[in-house]
mmCIF file of C-alpha atoms and ligand atoms in Angstrom:
data_model
loop_
_atom_site.group_PDB
_atom_site.id
_atom_site.type_symbol
_atom_site.label_atom_id
_atom_site.label_comp_id
_atom_site.label_asym_id
_atom_site.label_seq_id
_atom_site.Cartn_x
_atom_site.Cartn_y
_atom_site.Cartn_z
ATOM 1 C CA UNK A 27 80.661 94.230 171.487
ATOM 2 C CA UNK A 28 82.859 91.136 171.740
ATOM 3 C CA UNK A 29 79.917 89.145 173.040
ATOM 4 C CA UNK A 30 77.917 90.155 170.003
ATOM 5 C CA UNK A 31 80.465 89.117 167.431
ATOM 6 C CA UNK A 32 81.946 86.034 169.114
ATOM 7 C CA UNK A 33 81.326 82.965 166.977
ATOM 8 C CA UNK A 34 78.813 80.535 168.388
ATOM 9 C CA UNK A 35 79.569 76.803 168.252
ATOM 10 C CA UNK A 36 78.151 75.070 165.157
ATOM 11 C CA UNK A 37 75.285 72.610 165.690
ATOM 12 C CA UNK A 38 75.972 68.932 164.870
ATOM 13 C CA UNK A 39 75.955 67.893 161.195
ATOM 14 C CA UNK A 40 73.261 65.212 161.754
ATOM 15 C CA UNK A 41 70.712 68.037 162.056
ATOM 16 C CA UNK A 42 71.359 69.082 158.432
ATOM 17 C CA UNK A 43 68.326 67.563 156.777
ATOM 18 C CA UNK A 44 65.575 68.594 154.391
ATOM 19 C CA UNK A 45 65.873 72.287 153.509
ATOM 20 C CA UNK A 46 68.905 72.500 155.785
ATOM 21 C CA UNK A 47 71.079 70.205 153.661
ATOM 22 C CA UNK A 48 73.644 71.664 151.305
ATOM 23 C CA UNK A 49 72.305 72.289 147.785
ATOM 24 C CA UNK A 50 68.646 72.118 148.852
ATOM 25 C CA UNK A 51 67.821 75.179 146.724
ATOM 26 C CA UNK A 52 69.398 74.704 143.311
ATOM 27 C CA UNK A 53 68.130 77.865 141.555
ATOM 28 C CA UNK A 54 70.905 80.280 140.740
ATOM 29 C CA UNK A 55 68.542 83.130 141.388
ATOM 30 C CA UNK A 56 68.699 82.735 145.161
ATOM 31 C CA UNK A 57 71.702 84.997 145.181
ATOM 32 C CA UNK A 58 72.761 88.246 146.838
ATOM 33 C CA UNK A 59 73.082 90.380 143.726
ATOM 34 C CA UNK A 60 69.473 89.857 142.705
ATOM 35 C CA UNK A 61 68.372 90.210 146.344
ATOM 36 C CA UNK A 62 70.204 93.540 146.554
ATOM 37 C CA UNK A 63 68.762 94.758 143.262
ATOM 38 C CA UNK A 64 65.169 93.867 144.152
ATOM 39 C CA UNK A 65 65.799 95.192 147.641
ATOM 40 C CA UNK A 66 66.859 98.587 146.340
ATOM 41 C CA UNK A 67 63.765 98.926 144.133
ATOM 42 C CA UNK A 68 61.637 97.828 147.042
ATOM 43 C CA UNK A 69 63.486 100.281 149.285
ATOM 44 C CA UNK A 70 62.612 103.175 146.958
ATOM 45 C CA UNK A 71 58.968 102.089 146.703
ATOM 46 C CA UNK A 72 58.721 101.670 150.490
ATOM 47 C CA UNK A 73 60.365 105.048 151.139
ATOM 48 C CA UNK A 74 57.924 106.893 148.859
ATOM 49 C CA UNK A 75 55.007 104.895 150.255
ATOM 50 C CA UNK A 76 56.021 105.625 153.849
ATOM 51 C CA UNK A 77 56.592 109.360 153.343
ATOM 52 C CA UNK A 78 53.361 109.881 151.386
ATOM 53 C CA UNK A 79 51.579 107.792 154.021
ATOM 54 C CA UNK A 80 52.863 110.173 156.695
ATOM 55 C CA UNK A 81 51.551 113.114 154.670
ATOM 56 C CA UNK A 82 48.174 111.418 154.498
ATOM 57 C CA UNK A 83 48.147 110.676 158.191
ATOM 58 C CA UNK A 84 49.132 114.188 159.243
ATOM 59 C CA UNK A 85 46.696 115.795 156.823
ATOM 60 C CA UNK A 86 43.904 113.744 158.323
ATOM 61 C CA UNK A 87 45.046 114.204 161.920
ATOM 62 C CA UNK A 88 47.040 117.434 161.977
ATOM 63 C CA UNK A 89 48.875 117.974 165.256
ATOM 64 C CA UNK A 90 48.343 121.434 166.777
ATOM 65 C CA UNK A 91 51.578 122.894 165.409
ATOM 66 C CA UNK A 92 50.977 121.832 161.833
ATOM 67 C CA UNK A 93 48.773 123.822 159.447
ATOM 68 C CA UNK A 94 48.557 122.501 155.895
ATOM 69 C CA UNK A 95 48.379 124.942 153.007
ATOM 70 C CA UNK A 96 45.281 124.962 150.801
ATOM 71 C CA UNK A 97 47.434 125.117 147.667
ATOM 72 C CA UNK A 98 48.422 123.594 145.393
ATOM 73 C CA UNK A 99 44.925 122.226 144.925
ATOM 74 C CA UNK A 100 46.262 118.852 143.677
ATOM 75 C CA UNK A 101 48.918 118.204 146.319
ATOM 76 C CA UNK A 102 46.994 115.633 148.351
ATOM 77 C CA UNK A 103 45.786 113.947 145.195
ATOM 78 C CA UNK A 104 49.412 113.508 144.153
ATOM 79 C CA UNK A 105 50.715 112.261 147.509
ATOM 80 C CA UNK A 106 47.826 109.856 148.043
ATOM 81 C CA UNK A 107 48.031 108.633 144.435
ATOM 82 C CA UNK A 108 51.754 107.947 144.926
ATOM 83 C CA UNK A 109 51.042 106.205 148.219
ATOM 84 C CA UNK A 110 48.629 103.736 146.647
ATOM 85 C CA UNK A 111 50.704 103.291 143.464
ATOM 86 C CA UNK A 112 53.974 102.584 145.284
ATOM 87 C CA UNK A 113 52.185 100.261 147.705
ATOM 88 C CA UNK A 114 50.707 98.256 144.838
ATOM 89 C CA UNK A 115 54.002 98.177 142.911
ATOM 90 C CA UNK A 116 55.678 96.835 146.061
ATOM 91 C CA UNK A 117 53.604 93.656 145.951
ATOM 92 C CA UNK A 118 55.439 91.879 143.088
ATOM 93 C CA UNK A 119 58.752 93.355 144.246
ATOM 94 C CA UNK A 120 58.277 92.035 147.766
ATOM 95 C CA UNK A 121 57.152 88.591 146.615
ATOM 96 C CA UNK A 122 60.150 88.270 144.273
ATOM 97 C CA UNK A 123 62.534 89.485 146.959
ATOM 98 C CA UNK A 124 61.152 87.033 149.509
ATOM 99 C CA UNK A 125 61.430 84.206 146.992
ATOM 100 C CA UNK A 126 65.049 85.119 146.268
ATOM 101 C CA UNK A 127 66.105 85.145 149.901
ATOM 102 C CA UNK A 128 63.860 82.559 151.572
ATOM 103 C CA UNK A 129 66.462 79.744 151.395
ATOM 104 C CA UNK A 130 68.476 81.801 153.857
ATOM 105 C CA UNK A 131 65.946 80.862 156.516
ATOM 106 C CA UNK A 132 67.647 77.461 156.414
ATOM 107 C CA UNK A 133 71.212 78.633 156.112
ATOM 108 C CA UNK A 134 73.840 76.623 157.936
ATOM 109 C CA UNK A 135 74.748 77.187 160.696
ATOM 110 C CA UNK A 136 71.448 78.932 161.577
ATOM 111 C CA UNK A 137 73.198 81.579 163.632
ATOM 112 C CA UNK A 138 76.859 82.437 163.666
ATOM 113 C CA UNK A 139 77.026 85.021 166.437
ATOM 114 C CA UNK A 140 74.785 87.026 168.716
ATOM 115 C CA UNK A 141 74.917 89.951 166.258
ATOM 116 C CA UNK A 142 73.887 87.630 163.439
ATOM 117 C CA UNK A 143 71.023 86.243 165.559
ATOM 118 C CA UNK A 144 69.775 89.789 166.222
ATOM 119 C CA UNK A 145 69.912 90.630 162.532
ATOM 120 C CA UNK A 146 67.938 87.440 161.758
ATOM 121 C CA UNK A 147 65.332 88.379 164.383
ATOM 122 C CA UNK A 148 64.632 91.795 162.838
ATOM 123 C CA UNK A 149 63.541 89.910 159.700
ATOM 124 C CA UNK A 150 60.393 88.873 161.593
ATOM 125 C CA UNK A 151 58.901 92.381 162.075
ATOM 126 C CA UNK A 152 60.233 93.413 158.666
ATOM 127 C CA UNK A 153 58.564 90.630 156.691
ATOM 128 C CA UNK A 154 55.437 90.426 158.836
ATOM 129 C CA UNK A 155 55.048 94.212 158.847
ATOM 130 C CA UNK A 156 55.557 94.533 155.076
ATOM 131 C CA UNK A 157 53.041 91.795 154.286
ATOM 132 C CA UNK A 158 50.565 93.252 156.766
ATOM 133 C CA UNK A 159 50.845 96.772 155.329
ATOM 134 C CA UNK A 160 50.408 95.640 151.743
ATOM 135 C CA UNK A 161 47.515 93.310 152.597
ATOM 136 C CA UNK A 162 45.609 95.866 154.695
ATOM 137 C CA UNK A 163 46.338 98.576 152.115
ATOM 138 C CA UNK A 164 44.787 96.461 149.366
ATOM 139 C CA UNK A 165 41.826 95.626 151.632
ATOM 140 C CA UNK A 166 41.377 99.351 152.240
ATOM 141 C CA UNK A 167 41.304 100.405 148.593
ATOM 142 C CA UNK A 168 38.901 97.528 147.947
ATOM 143 C CA UNK A 169 36.802 98.807 150.882
ATOM 144 C CA UNK A 170 36.983 95.424 152.551
ATOM 145 C CA UNK A 171 36.850 96.125 156.282
ATOM 146 C CA UNK A 172 36.326 92.673 157.713
ATOM 147 C CA UNK A 173 39.156 92.921 160.212
ATOM 148 C CA UNK A 174 38.435 93.855 163.792
ATOM 149 C CA UNK A 175 41.030 96.559 164.246
ATOM 150 C CA UNK A 176 40.654 100.143 163.085
ATOM 151 C CA UNK A 177 42.453 100.397 159.752
ATOM 152 C CA UNK A 178 44.024 103.867 159.884
ATOM 153 C CA UNK A 179 45.484 103.531 163.373
ATOM 154 C CA UNK A 180 46.901 100.047 162.808
ATOM 155 C CA UNK A 181 48.240 100.823 159.335
ATOM 156 C CA UNK A 182 49.975 103.897 160.752
ATOM 157 C CA UNK A 183 51.697 102.185 163.682
ATOM 158 C CA UNK A 184 52.700 99.059 161.773
ATOM 159 C CA UNK A 185 54.319 101.403 159.215
ATOM 160 C CA UNK A 186 56.678 102.693 161.917
ATOM 161 C CA UNK A 187 57.520 99.163 163.076
ATOM 162 C CA UNK A 188 58.195 98.059 159.506
ATOM 163 C CA UNK A 189 60.336 101.065 158.668
ATOM 164 C CA UNK A 190 62.263 100.705 161.928
ATOM 165 C CA UNK A 191 63.018 97.064 161.113
ATOM 166 C CA UNK A 192 63.921 98.082 157.544
ATOM 167 C CA UNK A 193 66.502 100.603 158.762
ATOM 168 C CA UNK A 194 68.113 97.982 161.016
ATOM 169 C CA UNK A 195 68.096 95.548 158.116
ATOM 170 C CA UNK A 196 69.719 98.084 155.780
ATOM 171 C CA UNK A 197 72.397 98.880 158.334
ATOM 172 C CA UNK A 198 73.140 95.175 158.775
ATOM 173 C CA UNK A 199 73.232 94.593 155.021
ATOM 174 C CA UNK A 200 75.040 97.778 153.980
ATOM 175 C CA UNK A 201 78.274 96.051 152.972
ATOM 176 C CA UNK A 202 76.567 93.248 151.068
ATOM 177 C CA UNK A 203 74.372 95.736 149.233
ATOM 178 C CA UNK A 204 77.301 97.952 148.327
ATOM 179 C CA UNK A 205 79.354 95.000 147.089
ATOM 180 C CA UNK A 206 76.472 93.773 144.939
ATOM 181 C CA UNK A 207 75.229 97.009 143.489
ATOM 182 C CA UNK A 208 78.601 98.466 142.596
ATOM 183 C CA UNK A 209 80.142 98.306 139.150
ATOM 184 C CA UNK A 210 79.258 94.659 138.839
ATOM 185 C CA UNK A 211 82.897 93.638 139.185
ATOM 186 C CA UNK A 212 82.980 93.290 142.937
ATOM 187 C CA UNK A 213 80.024 90.915 143.060
ATOM 188 C CA UNK A 214 80.600 88.895 146.179
ATOM 189 C CA UNK A 215 78.055 86.501 144.793
ATOM 190 C CA UNK A 216 79.358 86.194 141.337
ATOM 191 C CA UNK A 217 82.987 85.196 141.275
ATOM 192 C CA UNK A 218 83.114 85.616 137.509
ATOM 193 C CA UNK A 219 82.393 89.310 138.083
ATOM 194 C CA UNK A 220 79.861 89.345 135.258
ATOM 195 C CA UNK A 221 76.703 91.388 135.462
ATOM 196 C CA UNK A 222 74.558 88.419 134.631
ATOM 197 C CA UNK A 223 75.600 85.030 135.889
ATOM 198 C CA UNK A 224 75.944 82.375 133.143
ATOM 199 C CA UNK A 225 72.717 80.872 131.907
ATOM 200 C CA UNK A 226 72.085 77.560 133.659
ATOM 201 C CA UNK A 227 72.368 74.408 131.519
ATOM 202 C CA UNK A 228 68.611 73.792 131.796
ATOM 203 C CA UNK A 229 67.963 77.188 130.221
ATOM 204 C CA UNK A 230 66.135 78.518 133.340
ATOM 205 C CA UNK A 231 65.339 82.159 133.911
ATOM 206 C CA UNK A 232 68.351 84.457 134.064
ATOM 207 C CA UNK A 233 68.784 87.159 136.658
ATOM 208 C CA UNK A 234 68.035 89.805 134.094
ATOM 209 C CA UNK A 235 64.983 87.843 132.950
ATOM 210 C CA UNK A 236 63.560 87.711 136.454
ATOM 211 C CA UNK A 237 64.329 91.397 136.988
ATOM 212 C CA UNK A 238 62.460 92.304 133.812
ATOM 213 C CA UNK A 239 59.489 90.085 134.705
ATOM 214 C CA UNK A 240 59.156 91.592 138.177
ATOM 215 C CA UNK A 241 59.655 95.149 136.929
ATOM 216 C CA UNK A 242 57.000 94.587 134.273
ATOM 217 C CA UNK A 243 54.565 93.163 136.816
ATOM 218 C CA UNK A 244 55.084 96.203 139.060
ATOM 219 C CA UNK A 245 54.634 98.559 136.094
ATOM 220 C CA UNK A 246 51.485 96.851 134.832
ATOM 221 C CA UNK A 247 49.893 96.839 138.285
ATOM 222 C CA UNK A 248 50.646 100.542 138.680
ATOM 223 C CA UNK A 249 49.346 101.529 135.244
ATOM 224 C CA UNK A 250 46.171 99.474 135.459
ATOM 225 C CA UNK A 251 45.206 100.859 138.859
ATOM 226 C CA UNK A 252 46.434 104.460 138.716
ATOM 227 C CA UNK A 253 43.439 105.334 136.524
ATOM 228 C CA UNK A 254 41.311 105.679 139.606
ATOM 229 C CA UNK A 255 43.090 108.902 140.411
ATOM 230 C CA UNK A 256 44.793 109.879 137.117
ATOM 231 C CA UNK A 257 42.083 110.719 134.560
ATOM 232 C CA UNK A 258 44.128 110.004 131.407
ATOM 233 C CA UNK A 259 44.890 106.469 132.622
ATOM 234 C CA UNK A 260 41.227 105.741 133.282
ATOM 235 C CA UNK A 261 40.899 103.604 130.164
ATOM 236 C CA UNK A 262 43.561 101.199 131.458
ATOM 237 C CA UNK A 263 41.804 100.947 134.773
ATOM 238 C CA UNK A 264 41.482 97.122 134.845
ATOM 239 C CA UNK A 265 42.654 96.522 138.398
ATOM 240 C CA UNK A 266 41.236 99.599 140.077
ATOM 241 C CA UNK A 267 38.427 98.880 142.530
ATOM 242 C CA UNK A 268 36.796 102.257 141.799
ATOM 243 C CA UNK A 269 35.887 104.123 138.634
ATOM 244 C CA UNK A 270 36.281 107.845 139.232
ATOM 245 C CA UNK A 271 33.299 108.705 137.016
ATOM 246 C CA UNK A 272 30.720 106.166 138.186
ATOM 247 C CA UNK A 273 28.160 107.306 140.733
ATOM 248 C CA UNK A 274 25.392 109.856 141.071
ATOM 249 C CA UNK A 275 26.310 112.990 139.081
ATOM 250 C CA UNK A 276 29.312 111.107 137.629
ATOM 251 C CA UNK A 277 31.148 111.026 140.954
ATOM 252 C CA UNK A 278 31.715 108.028 143.281
ATOM 253 C CA UNK A 279 30.013 108.005 146.663
ATOM 254 C CA UNK A 280 31.820 106.924 149.731
ATOM 255 C CA UNK A 281 29.050 106.730 152.308
ATOM 256 C CA UNK A 282 25.477 107.027 151.132
ATOM 257 C CA UNK A 283 22.799 109.069 152.868
ATOM 258 C CA UNK A 284 21.011 105.825 153.783
ATOM 259 C CA UNK A 285 24.170 104.332 155.312
ATOM 260 C CA UNK A 286 24.737 107.544 157.248
ATOM 261 C CA UNK A 287 21.106 107.571 158.432
ATOM 262 C CA UNK A 288 20.510 111.168 157.358
ATOM 263 C CA UNK A 289 17.837 110.846 154.648
ATOM 264 C CA UNK A 290 14.930 112.192 156.726
ATOM 265 C CA UNK A 291 16.944 115.038 158.239
ATOM 266 C CA UNK A 292 18.495 116.053 154.916
ATOM 267 C CA UNK A 293 15.082 116.145 153.164
ATOM 268 C CA UNK A 294 13.368 117.931 156.062
ATOM 269 C CA UNK A 295 11.947 121.195 154.740
ATOM 270 C CA UNK A 296 12.673 122.763 158.129
ATOM 271 C CA UNK A 297 16.425 122.278 157.516
ATOM 272 C CA UNK A 298 18.519 125.225 158.652
ATOM 273 C CA UNK A 299 22.195 125.946 158.262
ATOM 274 C CA UNK A 300 23.574 127.545 161.416
ATOM 275 C CA UNK A 301 26.729 129.627 161.519
ATOM 276 C CA UNK A 302 27.849 130.029 165.119
ATOM 277 C CA UNK A 303 30.227 132.904 165.855
ATOM 278 C CA UNK A 304 30.141 136.382 167.415
ATOM 279 C CA UNK A 305 27.020 137.202 165.292
ATOM 280 C CA UNK A 306 25.351 133.791 164.904
ATOM 281 C CA UNK A 307 22.643 133.259 162.301
ATOM 282 C CA UNK A 308 20.728 130.487 160.595
ATOM 283 C CA UNK A 309 19.542 130.116 157.000
ATOM 284 C CA UNK A 310 16.668 128.130 155.539
ATOM 285 C CA UNK A 311 16.975 126.337 152.202
ATOM 286 C CA UNK A 312 15.735 129.306 150.156
ATOM 287 C CA UNK A 313 17.999 131.748 151.953
ATOM 288 C CA UNK A 314 20.948 129.422 151.433
ATOM 289 C CA UNK A 315 20.265 129.315 147.687
ATOM 290 C CA UNK A 316 19.869 133.087 147.523
ATOM 291 C CA UNK A 317 23.471 133.665 148.680
ATOM 292 C CA UNK A 318 26.105 134.779 146.210
ATOM 293 C CA UNK A 319 27.342 131.615 144.467
ATOM 294 C CA UNK A 320 30.753 130.677 143.152
ATOM 295 C CA UNK A 321 32.018 127.668 141.276
ATOM 296 C CA UNK A 322 35.161 125.688 141.916
ATOM 297 C CA UNK A 323 36.653 122.772 140.005
ATOM 298 C CA UNK A 324 38.097 120.582 142.732
ATOM 299 C CA UNK A 325 38.806 116.873 143.271
ATOM 300 C CA UNK A 326 37.496 114.608 145.967
ATOM 301 C CA UNK A 327 40.513 112.527 146.926
ATOM 302 C CA UNK A 328 39.639 109.590 149.117
ATOM 303 C CA UNK A 329 42.251 107.876 151.251
ATOM 304 C CA UNK A 330 40.898 104.699 149.745
ATOM 305 C CA UNK A 331 42.821 105.534 146.632
ATOM 306 C CA UNK A 332 40.448 107.172 144.180
ATOM 307 C CA UNK A 333 40.228 110.782 143.137
ATOM 308 C CA UNK A 334 37.802 112.562 140.851
ATOM 309 C CA UNK A 335 37.391 116.136 139.688
ATOM 310 C CA UNK A 336 34.034 117.818 139.835
ATOM 311 C CA UNK A 337 32.554 121.265 139.395
ATOM 312 C CA UNK A 338 31.062 122.517 142.642
ATOM 313 C CA UNK A 339 28.740 125.465 143.142
ATOM 314 C CA UNK A 340 27.694 127.305 146.299
ATOM 315 C CA UNK A 341 28.522 130.120 148.697
ATOM 316 C CA UNK A 342 32.102 130.615 149.803
ATOM 317 C CA UNK A 343 32.723 129.447 153.337
ATOM 318 C CA UNK A 344 34.665 132.639 154.075
ATOM 319 C CA UNK A 345 31.681 134.845 153.168
ATOM 320 C CA UNK A 346 29.524 132.945 155.669
ATOM 321 C CA UNK A 347 32.211 133.232 158.343
ATOM 322 C CA UNK A 348 32.549 136.980 157.715
ATOM 323 C CA UNK A 349 28.789 137.424 157.995
ATOM 324 C CA UNK A 350 28.880 135.744 161.406
ATOM 325 C CA UNK A 351 31.739 138.012 162.520
ATOM 326 C CA UNK A 352 34.207 135.109 162.737
ATOM 327 C CA UNK A 353 37.756 136.552 162.638
ATOM 328 C CA UNK A 354 40.113 135.512 159.803
ATOM 329 C CA UNK A 355 42.472 133.685 162.171
ATOM 330 C CA UNK A 356 39.795 131.405 163.611
ATOM 331 C CA UNK A 357 39.465 127.673 163.043
ATOM 332 C CA UNK A 358 35.922 126.382 162.597
ATOM 333 C CA UNK A 359 34.246 123.018 162.934
ATOM 334 C CA UNK A 360 31.879 121.885 160.204
ATOM 335 C CA UNK A 361 29.205 119.543 161.556
ATOM 336 C CA UNK A 362 26.925 117.246 159.598
ATOM 337 C CA UNK A 363 23.429 115.967 160.265
ATOM 338 C CA UNK A 364 24.943 112.551 160.957
ATOM 339 C CA UNK A 365 24.679 111.572 164.599
ATOM 340 C CA UNK A 366 27.203 108.738 164.490
ATOM 341 C CA UNK A 367 30.235 107.932 162.349
ATOM 342 C CA UNK A 368 33.869 108.992 162.512
ATOM 343 C CA UNK A 369 33.565 111.509 159.685
ATOM 344 C CA UNK A 370 30.496 113.404 160.804
ATOM 345 C CA UNK A 371 32.435 116.614 161.452
ATOM 346 C CA UNK A 372 35.763 118.156 160.531
ATOM 347 C CA UNK A 373 37.880 121.126 161.523
ATOM 348 C CA UNK A 374 38.826 123.764 158.998
ATOM 349 C CA UNK A 375 41.915 125.843 159.768
ATOM 350 C CA UNK A 376 42.299 129.390 158.366
ATOM 351 C CA UNK A 377 44.215 128.544 155.141
ATOM 352 C CA UNK A 378 41.309 126.360 154.002
ATOM 353 C CA UNK A 379 38.491 128.266 155.720
ATOM 354 C CA UNK A 380 39.556 131.511 154.014
ATOM 355 C CA UNK A 381 40.479 130.089 150.612
ATOM 356 C CA UNK A 382 38.280 131.508 147.828
ATOM 357 C CA UNK A 383 37.845 127.977 146.441
ATOM 358 C CA UNK A 384 36.407 126.591 149.677
ATOM 359 C CA UNK A 385 32.638 126.319 149.279
ATOM 360 C CA UNK A 386 29.640 125.067 151.149
ATOM 361 C CA UNK A 387 28.495 123.466 147.935
ATOM 362 C CA UNK A 388 24.821 123.110 147.093
ATOM 363 C CA UNK A 389 25.409 122.156 143.462
ATOM 364 C CA UNK A 390 27.542 119.598 141.654
ATOM 365 C CA UNK A 391 28.335 119.157 137.955
ATOM 366 C CA UNK A 392 25.601 121.522 136.854
ATOM 367 C CA UNK A 393 22.728 120.252 139.010
ATOM 368 C CA UNK A 394 21.565 120.370 142.619
ATOM 369 C CA UNK A 395 23.725 118.307 144.941
ATOM 370 C CA UNK A 396 22.585 114.664 145.102
ATOM 371 C CA UNK A 397 21.608 113.513 148.575
ATOM 372 C CA UNK A 398 24.455 110.953 148.506
ATOM 373 C CA UNK A 399 26.938 113.756 147.829
ATOM 374 C CA UNK A 400 25.746 115.764 150.810
ATOM 375 C CA UNK A 401 22.484 117.601 149.991
ATOM 376 C CA UNK A 402 21.539 120.218 151.174
ATOM 377 C CA UNK A 403 25.154 121.443 151.579
ATOM 378 C CA UNK A 404 28.606 119.956 151.815
ATOM 379 C CA UNK A 405 32.090 121.261 152.411
ATOM 380 C CA UNK A 406 34.511 121.203 149.503
ATOM 381 C CA UNK A 407 38.004 122.644 149.888
ATOM 382 C CA UNK A 408 41.255 122.445 147.915
ATOM 383 C CA UNK A 409 44.128 120.131 148.958
ATOM 384 C CA UNK A 410 42.168 118.285 151.603
ATOM 385 C CA UNK A 411 41.588 114.534 152.172
ATOM 386 C CA UNK A 412 38.137 113.274 151.170
ATOM 387 C CA UNK A 413 37.325 112.221 154.723
ATOM 388 C CA UNK A 414 37.431 115.884 155.724
ATOM 389 C CA UNK A 415 35.053 117.065 152.970
ATOM 390 C CA UNK A 416 32.058 116.843 155.280
ATOM 391 C CA UNK A 417 28.668 116.113 153.705
ATOM 392 C CA UNK A 418 25.132 117.047 154.904
ATOM 393 C CA UNK A 419 26.456 120.109 156.753
ATOM 394 C CA UNK A 420 24.046 121.801 159.154
ATOM 395 C CA UNK A 421 26.302 123.788 161.470
ATOM 396 C CA UNK A 422 29.584 125.680 161.293
ATOM 397 C CA UNK A 423 30.970 126.599 164.701
ATOM 398 C CA UNK A 424 33.847 128.900 165.538
ATOM 399 C CA UNK A 425 36.331 127.103 167.806
HETATM 400 N N1 LIG B 528 29.101 113.495 157.023
HETATM 401 C C1 LIG B 528 29.968 112.744 156.326
HETATM 402 N N2 LIG B 528 30.727 113.326 155.377
HETATM 403 C C2 LIG B 528 31.627 112.605 154.653
HETATM 404 C C3 LIG B 528 31.790 111.216 154.878
HETATM 405 C C4 LIG B 528 30.995 110.632 155.898
HETATM 406 O O1 LIG B 528 31.063 109.417 156.162
HETATM 407 N N3 LIG B 528 30.092 111.412 156.582
HETATM 408 N N4 LIG B 528 32.713 110.506 154.135
HETATM 409 C C5 LIG B 528 33.827 111.276 153.603
HETATM 410 C C6 LIG B 528 34.679 110.536 152.681
HETATM 411 S S1 LIG B 528 35.602 109.276 153.325
HETATM 412 C C7 LIG B 528 34.855 110.908 151.369
HETATM 413 S S2 LIG B 528 36.007 110.200 150.388
HETATM 414 C C8 LIG B 528 33.994 111.945 150.773
HETATM 415 C C9 LIG B 528 33.388 111.405 149.507
HETATM 416 O O2 LIG B 528 32.461 112.302 149.005
HETATM 417 P P1 LIG B 528 31.391 111.787 147.972
HETATM 418 O O3 LIG B 528 30.713 110.600 148.592
HETATM 419 O O4 LIG B 528 30.484 112.946 147.697
HETATM 420 O O5 LIG B 528 32.173 111.394 146.745
HETATM 421 O O6 LIG B 528 32.994 112.372 151.639
HETATM 422 C C10 LIG B 528 33.411 112.583 152.972
HETATM 423 N N5 LIG B 528 32.365 113.234 153.714
HETATM 424 MO MO1 LIG B 529 37.171 108.732 151.845
#
């Protein structure tokens, strides 16, 4: 411990040039109280973003021991909406925070002790990780996949690195944060003990002014993009990359039938839906339509940040499973006509497979399912990520 805290010798004064010289950053806003304030807002946004991101990840890739409930219907829509909203709101907060603290990169002496050097080093994964997560998140909701790595895997692991670095950073800064966010009288930064430092003679922005500007920016970004998953904000939807009501049958399409290479197979009159279980059977198009139909009002919630409600019609999955003698406790795999692509099949565990709202939909918003939405039949289930709502289904297999 001694080694860590022992003071290191100061480097020679002649090295103090450029940004390293005293008074190189005159703005009063490069100060710990503002840094702590922005940091705590950012901390809240990051915490919500991280936790909802974990929900998203584990809903999409559930480990064996974890079975998600099918209700409430809107749960995933809420968690994914919060994930995107808090991520977007973090952008102005992070930029303002970095601006407030960046002069510290040139603080003198650069390192005071081994412990201080370690604390400085954790800034690298923290800042790099935060910028990376926000940039790739924005690229993802804009459906801009020009990078070479696989988005979900990288975004997931960098989240852990960033949060790890954030926890170390918080531990290192705990005393400073406490001193600066207290009653306002213990401000280590502000010897006058006032909440807002005196206005500079040039009339520059005050601390409160900057706080309001950044808070407003975060609020505006959230409100003008949340409309892609919150219907009553749709009219403010200026920044949202997707409109939840634009697409065939008033619903966005994620991957078209052409892109998935399934047009010929989906239109083939010899199409058959197979249910593979103890009493396997297959249905032609007419037989599929003759089954008892139900309707369900359910959202498609894409990880890419949009969600839209629709009215689905078709047989219940559980009725098909019963007819094939598949026991209630069984998990099934729903397979599409697609031969390639990461989302060509999905597993359905009992809570979803047996839910009365889970359909193999053949109709959408009052008409036959459009080929881009999965004609002849697609899975639609409550509280389930869009990527698992498999389109162009041709086989359901008991696992
Ligand atoms: N077979 C197949 N099903 C799929 C996909 C896919 O690429 N292939 N994409 C999924 C994704 S990511 C989403 S968000 C939903 C979107 O459904 P929609 O295009 O009908 O709106 O379909 C899902 N079903
Ligand atoms: Mo999606």
